[in-house]
Coordinates of C-alpha atoms and ligand atoms in Angstrom, one line a residue:
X20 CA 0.0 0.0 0.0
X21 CA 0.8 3.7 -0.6
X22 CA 2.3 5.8 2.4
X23 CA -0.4 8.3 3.7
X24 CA 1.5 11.2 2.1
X25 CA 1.3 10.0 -0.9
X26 CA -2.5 8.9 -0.6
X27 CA -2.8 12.3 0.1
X28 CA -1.1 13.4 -2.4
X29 CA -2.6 11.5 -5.3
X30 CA -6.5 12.5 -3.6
X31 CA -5.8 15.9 -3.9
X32 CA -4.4 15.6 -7.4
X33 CA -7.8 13.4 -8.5
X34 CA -10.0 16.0 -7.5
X35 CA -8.5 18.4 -9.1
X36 CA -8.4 16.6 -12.1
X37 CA -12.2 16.2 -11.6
X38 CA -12.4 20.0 -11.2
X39 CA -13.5 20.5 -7.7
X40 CA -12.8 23.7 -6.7
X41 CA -11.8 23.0 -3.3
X42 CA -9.8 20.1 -3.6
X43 CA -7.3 20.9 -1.0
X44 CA -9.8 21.7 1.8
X45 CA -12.0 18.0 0.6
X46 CA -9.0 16.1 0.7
X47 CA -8.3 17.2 4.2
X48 CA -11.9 16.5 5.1
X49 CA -11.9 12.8 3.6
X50 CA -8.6 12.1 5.9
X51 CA -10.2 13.0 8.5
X52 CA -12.7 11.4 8.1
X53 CA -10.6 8.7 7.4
X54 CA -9.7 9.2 10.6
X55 CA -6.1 10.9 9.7
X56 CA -6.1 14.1 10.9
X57 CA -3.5 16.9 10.1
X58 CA -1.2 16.3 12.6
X59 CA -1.2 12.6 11.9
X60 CA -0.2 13.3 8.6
X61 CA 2.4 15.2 9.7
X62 CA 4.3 13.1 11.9
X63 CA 3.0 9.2 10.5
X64 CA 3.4 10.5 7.0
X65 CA 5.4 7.8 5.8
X66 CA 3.4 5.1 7.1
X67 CA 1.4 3.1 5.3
X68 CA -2.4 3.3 5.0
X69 CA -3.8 0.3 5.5
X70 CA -5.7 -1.6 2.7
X71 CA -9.2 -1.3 4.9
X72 CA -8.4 2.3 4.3
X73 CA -7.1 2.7 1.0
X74 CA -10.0 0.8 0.0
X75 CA -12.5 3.5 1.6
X76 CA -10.1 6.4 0.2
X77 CA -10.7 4.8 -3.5
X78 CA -14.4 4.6 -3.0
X79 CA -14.6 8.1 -1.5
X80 CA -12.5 9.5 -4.3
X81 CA -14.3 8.1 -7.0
X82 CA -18.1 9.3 -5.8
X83 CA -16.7 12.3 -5.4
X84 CA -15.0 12.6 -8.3
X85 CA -18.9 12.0 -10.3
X86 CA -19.7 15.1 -8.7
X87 CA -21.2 13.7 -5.6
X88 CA -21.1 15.7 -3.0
X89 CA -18.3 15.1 -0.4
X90 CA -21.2 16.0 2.7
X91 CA -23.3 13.2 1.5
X92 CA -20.0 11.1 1.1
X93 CA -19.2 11.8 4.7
X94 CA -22.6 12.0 6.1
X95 CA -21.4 15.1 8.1
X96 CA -21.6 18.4 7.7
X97 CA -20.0 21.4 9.9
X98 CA -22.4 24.8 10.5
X99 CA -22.1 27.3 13.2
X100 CA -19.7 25.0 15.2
X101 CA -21.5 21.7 15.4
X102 CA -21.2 18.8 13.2
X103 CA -24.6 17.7 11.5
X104 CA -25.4 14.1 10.0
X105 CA -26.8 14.7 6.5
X106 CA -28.5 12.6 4.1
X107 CA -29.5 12.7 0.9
X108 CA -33.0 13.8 2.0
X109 CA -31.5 16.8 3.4
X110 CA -30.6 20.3 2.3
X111 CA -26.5 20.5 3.0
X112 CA -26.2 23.2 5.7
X113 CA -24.3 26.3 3.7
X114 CA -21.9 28.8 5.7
X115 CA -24.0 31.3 4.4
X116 CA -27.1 30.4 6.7
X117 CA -25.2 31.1 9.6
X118 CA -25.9 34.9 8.8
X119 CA -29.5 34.3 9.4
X120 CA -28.6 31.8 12.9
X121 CA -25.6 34.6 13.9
X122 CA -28.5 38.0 13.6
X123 CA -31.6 35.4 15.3
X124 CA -28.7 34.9 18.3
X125 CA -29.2 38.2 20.1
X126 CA -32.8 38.4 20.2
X127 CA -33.2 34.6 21.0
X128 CA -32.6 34.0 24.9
X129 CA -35.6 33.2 26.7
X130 CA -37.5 33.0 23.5
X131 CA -39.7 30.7 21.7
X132 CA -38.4 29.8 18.2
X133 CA -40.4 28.3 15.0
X134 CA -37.9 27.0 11.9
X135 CA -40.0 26.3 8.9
X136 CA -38.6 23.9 6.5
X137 CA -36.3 23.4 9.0
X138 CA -34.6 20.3 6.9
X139 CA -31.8 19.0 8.7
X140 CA -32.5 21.1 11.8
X141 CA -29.4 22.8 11.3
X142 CA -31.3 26.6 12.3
X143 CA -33.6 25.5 15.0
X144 CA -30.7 23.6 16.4
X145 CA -27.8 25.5 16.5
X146 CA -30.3 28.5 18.1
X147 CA -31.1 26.2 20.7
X148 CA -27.5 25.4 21.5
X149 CA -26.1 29.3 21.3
X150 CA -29.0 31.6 21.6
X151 CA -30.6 30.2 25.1
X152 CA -34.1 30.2 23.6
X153 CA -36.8 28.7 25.8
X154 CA -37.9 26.2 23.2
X155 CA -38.0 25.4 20.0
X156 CA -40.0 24.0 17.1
X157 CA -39.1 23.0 13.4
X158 CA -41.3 21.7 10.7
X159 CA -41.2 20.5 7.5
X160 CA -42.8 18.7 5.0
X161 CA -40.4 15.7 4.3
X162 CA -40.9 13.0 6.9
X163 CA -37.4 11.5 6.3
X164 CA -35.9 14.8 6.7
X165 CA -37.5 15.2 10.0
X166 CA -35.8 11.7 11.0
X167 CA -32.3 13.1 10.7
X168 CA -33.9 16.6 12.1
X169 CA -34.4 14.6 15.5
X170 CA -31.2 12.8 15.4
X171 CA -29.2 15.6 15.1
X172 CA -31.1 17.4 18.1
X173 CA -30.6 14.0 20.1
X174 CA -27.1 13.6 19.1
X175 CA -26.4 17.4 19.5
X176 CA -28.2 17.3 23.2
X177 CA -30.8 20.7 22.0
X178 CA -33.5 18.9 24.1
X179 CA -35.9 21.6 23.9
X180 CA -36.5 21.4 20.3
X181 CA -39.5 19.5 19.0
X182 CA -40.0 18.6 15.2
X183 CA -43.5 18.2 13.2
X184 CA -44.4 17.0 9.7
X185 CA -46.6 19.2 7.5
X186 CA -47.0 22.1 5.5
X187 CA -45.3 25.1 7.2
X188 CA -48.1 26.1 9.4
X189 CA -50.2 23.4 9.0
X190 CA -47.9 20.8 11.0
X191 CA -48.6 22.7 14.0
X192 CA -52.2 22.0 13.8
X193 CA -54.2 19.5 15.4
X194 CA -56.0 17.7 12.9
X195 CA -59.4 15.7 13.9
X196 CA -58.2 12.3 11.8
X197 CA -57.9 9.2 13.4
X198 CA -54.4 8.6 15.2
X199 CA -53.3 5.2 16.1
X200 CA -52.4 4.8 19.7
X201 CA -48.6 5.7 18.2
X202 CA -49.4 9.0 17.2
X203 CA -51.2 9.8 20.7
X204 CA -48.4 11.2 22.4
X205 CA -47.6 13.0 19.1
X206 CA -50.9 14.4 19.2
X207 CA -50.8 16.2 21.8
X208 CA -47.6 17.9 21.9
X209 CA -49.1 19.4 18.6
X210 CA -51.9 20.5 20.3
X211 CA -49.9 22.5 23.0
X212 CA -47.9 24.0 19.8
X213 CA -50.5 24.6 18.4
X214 CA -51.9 27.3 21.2
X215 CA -48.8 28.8 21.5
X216 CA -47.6 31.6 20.2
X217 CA -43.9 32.4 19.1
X218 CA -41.9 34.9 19.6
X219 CA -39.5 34.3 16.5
X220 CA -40.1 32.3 13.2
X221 CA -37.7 32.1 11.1
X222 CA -37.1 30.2 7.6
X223 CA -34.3 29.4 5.2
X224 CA -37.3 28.3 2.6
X225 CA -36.8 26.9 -0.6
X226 CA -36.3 30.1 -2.7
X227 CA -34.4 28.9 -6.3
X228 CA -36.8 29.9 -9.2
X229 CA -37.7 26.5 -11.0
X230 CA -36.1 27.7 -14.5
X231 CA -32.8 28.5 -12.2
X232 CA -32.3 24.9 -11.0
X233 CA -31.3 23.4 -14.0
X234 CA -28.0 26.1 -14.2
X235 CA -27.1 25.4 -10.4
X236 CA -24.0 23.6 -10.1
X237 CA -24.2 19.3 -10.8
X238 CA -23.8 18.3 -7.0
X239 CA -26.4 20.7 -5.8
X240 CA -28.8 20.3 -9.0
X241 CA -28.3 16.3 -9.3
X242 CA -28.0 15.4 -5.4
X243 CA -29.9 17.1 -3.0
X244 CA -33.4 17.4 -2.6
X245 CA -35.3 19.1 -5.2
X246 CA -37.9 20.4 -3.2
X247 CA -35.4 21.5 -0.7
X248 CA -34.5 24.2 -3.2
X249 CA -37.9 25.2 -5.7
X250 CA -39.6 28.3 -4.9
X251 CA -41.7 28.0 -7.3
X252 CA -41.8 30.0 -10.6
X253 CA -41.0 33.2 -9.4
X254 CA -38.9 31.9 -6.2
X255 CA -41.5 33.0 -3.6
X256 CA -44.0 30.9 -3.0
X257 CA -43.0 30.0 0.7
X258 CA -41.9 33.7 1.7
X259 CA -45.6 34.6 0.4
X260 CA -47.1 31.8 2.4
X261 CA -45.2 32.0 5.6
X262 CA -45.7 36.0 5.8
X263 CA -49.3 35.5 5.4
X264 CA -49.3 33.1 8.0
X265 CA -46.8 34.5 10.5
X266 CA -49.3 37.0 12.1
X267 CA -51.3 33.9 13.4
X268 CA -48.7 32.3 15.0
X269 CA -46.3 35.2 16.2
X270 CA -46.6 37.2 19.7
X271 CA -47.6 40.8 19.2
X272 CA -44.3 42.0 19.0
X273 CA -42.7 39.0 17.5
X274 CA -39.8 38.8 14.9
X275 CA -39.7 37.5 11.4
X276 CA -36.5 36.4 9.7
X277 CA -35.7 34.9 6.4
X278 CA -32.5 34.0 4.6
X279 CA -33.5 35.5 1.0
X280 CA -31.3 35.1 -2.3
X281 CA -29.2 37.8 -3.1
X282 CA -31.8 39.4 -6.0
X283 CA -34.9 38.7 -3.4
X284 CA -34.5 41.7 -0.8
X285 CA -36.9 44.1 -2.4
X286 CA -39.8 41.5 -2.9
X287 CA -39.7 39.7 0.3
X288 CA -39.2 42.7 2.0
X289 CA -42.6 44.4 0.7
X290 CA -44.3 40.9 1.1
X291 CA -43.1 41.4 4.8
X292 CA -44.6 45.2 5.0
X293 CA -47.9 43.8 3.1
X294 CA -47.9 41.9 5.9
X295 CA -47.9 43.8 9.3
X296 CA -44.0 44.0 9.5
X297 CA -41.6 46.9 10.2
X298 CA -38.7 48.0 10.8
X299 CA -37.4 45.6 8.5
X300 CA -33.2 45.2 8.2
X301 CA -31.2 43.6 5.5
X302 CA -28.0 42.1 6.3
X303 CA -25.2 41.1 4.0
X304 CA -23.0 37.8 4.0
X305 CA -19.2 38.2 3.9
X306 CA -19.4 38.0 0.1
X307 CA -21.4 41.1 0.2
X308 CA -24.8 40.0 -1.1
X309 CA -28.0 40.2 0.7
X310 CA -28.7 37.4 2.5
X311 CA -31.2 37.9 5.5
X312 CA -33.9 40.0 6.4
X313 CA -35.4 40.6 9.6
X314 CA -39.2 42.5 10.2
X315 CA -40.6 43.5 13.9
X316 CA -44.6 42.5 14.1
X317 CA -46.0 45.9 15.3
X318 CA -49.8 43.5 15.9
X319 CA -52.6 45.2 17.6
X320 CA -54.1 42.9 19.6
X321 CA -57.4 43.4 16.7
X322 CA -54.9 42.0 14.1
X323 CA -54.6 39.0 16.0
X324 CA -56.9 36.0 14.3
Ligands
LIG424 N1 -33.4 25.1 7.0 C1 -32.6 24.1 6.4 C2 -31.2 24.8 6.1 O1 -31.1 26.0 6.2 C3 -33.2 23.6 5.1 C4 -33.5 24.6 4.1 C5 -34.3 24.1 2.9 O2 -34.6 22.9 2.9 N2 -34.5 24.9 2.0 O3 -30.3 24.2 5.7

């Protein structure tokens, strides 16, 4: 077998070859998930991997190398500190989302939290673990995305935060259908969501216009979940739905936030005034672009249905 440096070596040099942009980093990521960290390499660099590993290595490499991506590969995924298993039925956490978790932070403690199409958790989760809220809920409509929603708050100890399947809104609400003695329990912790109030929702929604899919890039077009990314024709369709909804479901003074695509500012926020919101802020990631916005509920106590 190969010495680890030059496993490395020849990793690095196959996905660049494949054109992966940040071959470096990945390789570094596969060894350590290999189990060879950096300073491993360092000092056991003439070693030998053994074949159990180079066999892993080759398969790694080569999914990769098809344009798979390297989160799915590992089953892991790093945001805001805390490592996330990910699955194919899963949206990949992005660095940029931790704009929206990073502005939620300092109006969080004490608070009760809503994530809508929370996916893999990541938002609702990592709040829980930095901002102090009181609780927290997520929903979404994918059931198996909700299975690795709860194993990441189990695995990640945010013990306050609950998940429901459904339609934004509409997984918080008790319907009358027949429930096997299963779904009891289930039951009724939707009921006591469903007359409480929050004092934040926020939402990374789906917000890619359909015709925009097809030009996204292979491993996020091919891979991850479609519906995980379609907004709908014009991109909006869950910012429209959730800001029509939010005054049902928020405390009169309550908070709104969205991550947003970098063209979207302008049409969310006036969905969000529309709406009952003020004092709306726009924050820009590190690249510049606008990525969250952020609207105060100003609700008379009329305005509350
Ligand atoms: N809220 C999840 C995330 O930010 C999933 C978002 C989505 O599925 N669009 O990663």
């Amino acid at each position: 077998m190969p010495s680890i440096e030059v496993c490395f070596f020849e990793t690095k040099k196959a996905l660049k070859e494949a054109g992966i942009a940040e071959y470096e980093a990945e390789t570094g990521v596969i060894f350590e998930h290999l189990g060879i960290g950096r300073m491993k390499r360092l000092l056991d660099g003439k070693e030998e991997l053994s074949e159990e590993l180079y066999e892993k290595l080759s398969l790694m490499v080569e999914k990769r190398r098809t344009g798979y991506p390297l989160a799915y590969i590992t089953g892991i995924k790093n945001f805001a500190g805390f490592d996330f298993k990910v699955d194919e039925n899963v949206l990949i956490p992005r660095f940029d989302t931790e704009n929206l978790v990073e502005e939620i932070r300092r109006y969080c403690k004490g608070k009760r939290v809503l994530d809508l199409c929370t996916g893999s958790g990541c938002i609702i989760i990592a709040l829980s673990l930095l901002g102090d809220i009181a609780s927290g809920v997520g929903t979404d409509l994918s059931p198996k995305a909700l299975e690795i929603a709860r194993e990441n708050a189990k695995r990640l100890h945010a013990d306050n935060v609950k998940f429901f399947c459904g339609d934004l809104f509409d997984a918080l609400v008790n319907v009358n259908e027949q429930v096997d003695q299963k779904q009891d329990a289930l039951q009724e912790e939707r009921s006591s969501a469903e007359n409480e109030r929050f004092d934040i929702i926020v939402s990374n929604p789906p917000y890619i216009r359909t015709q925009v899919i097809e030009t996204l890039e292979k491993q996020v077009r091919e891979y991850e979940p479609r519906m995980a990314l379609d907004g709908d024709g014009d991109g909006l369709k869950f910012y429209r739905k959730i800001c029509r909804g939010a005054k049902r479901w928020l405390t009169p003074s309550g908070i709104l936030a969205f991550e947003i695509g970098f063209d979207q500012a302008d049409e969310v926020s006036a969905l969000m005034k529309e709406n009952g919101f003020s004092g709306i802020r726009l924050i820009k990631d590190l690249n510049g672009l606008d990525r969250v916005l952020v609207g105060f509920a100003d609700l008379e106590e009329k305005d509350h249905v």
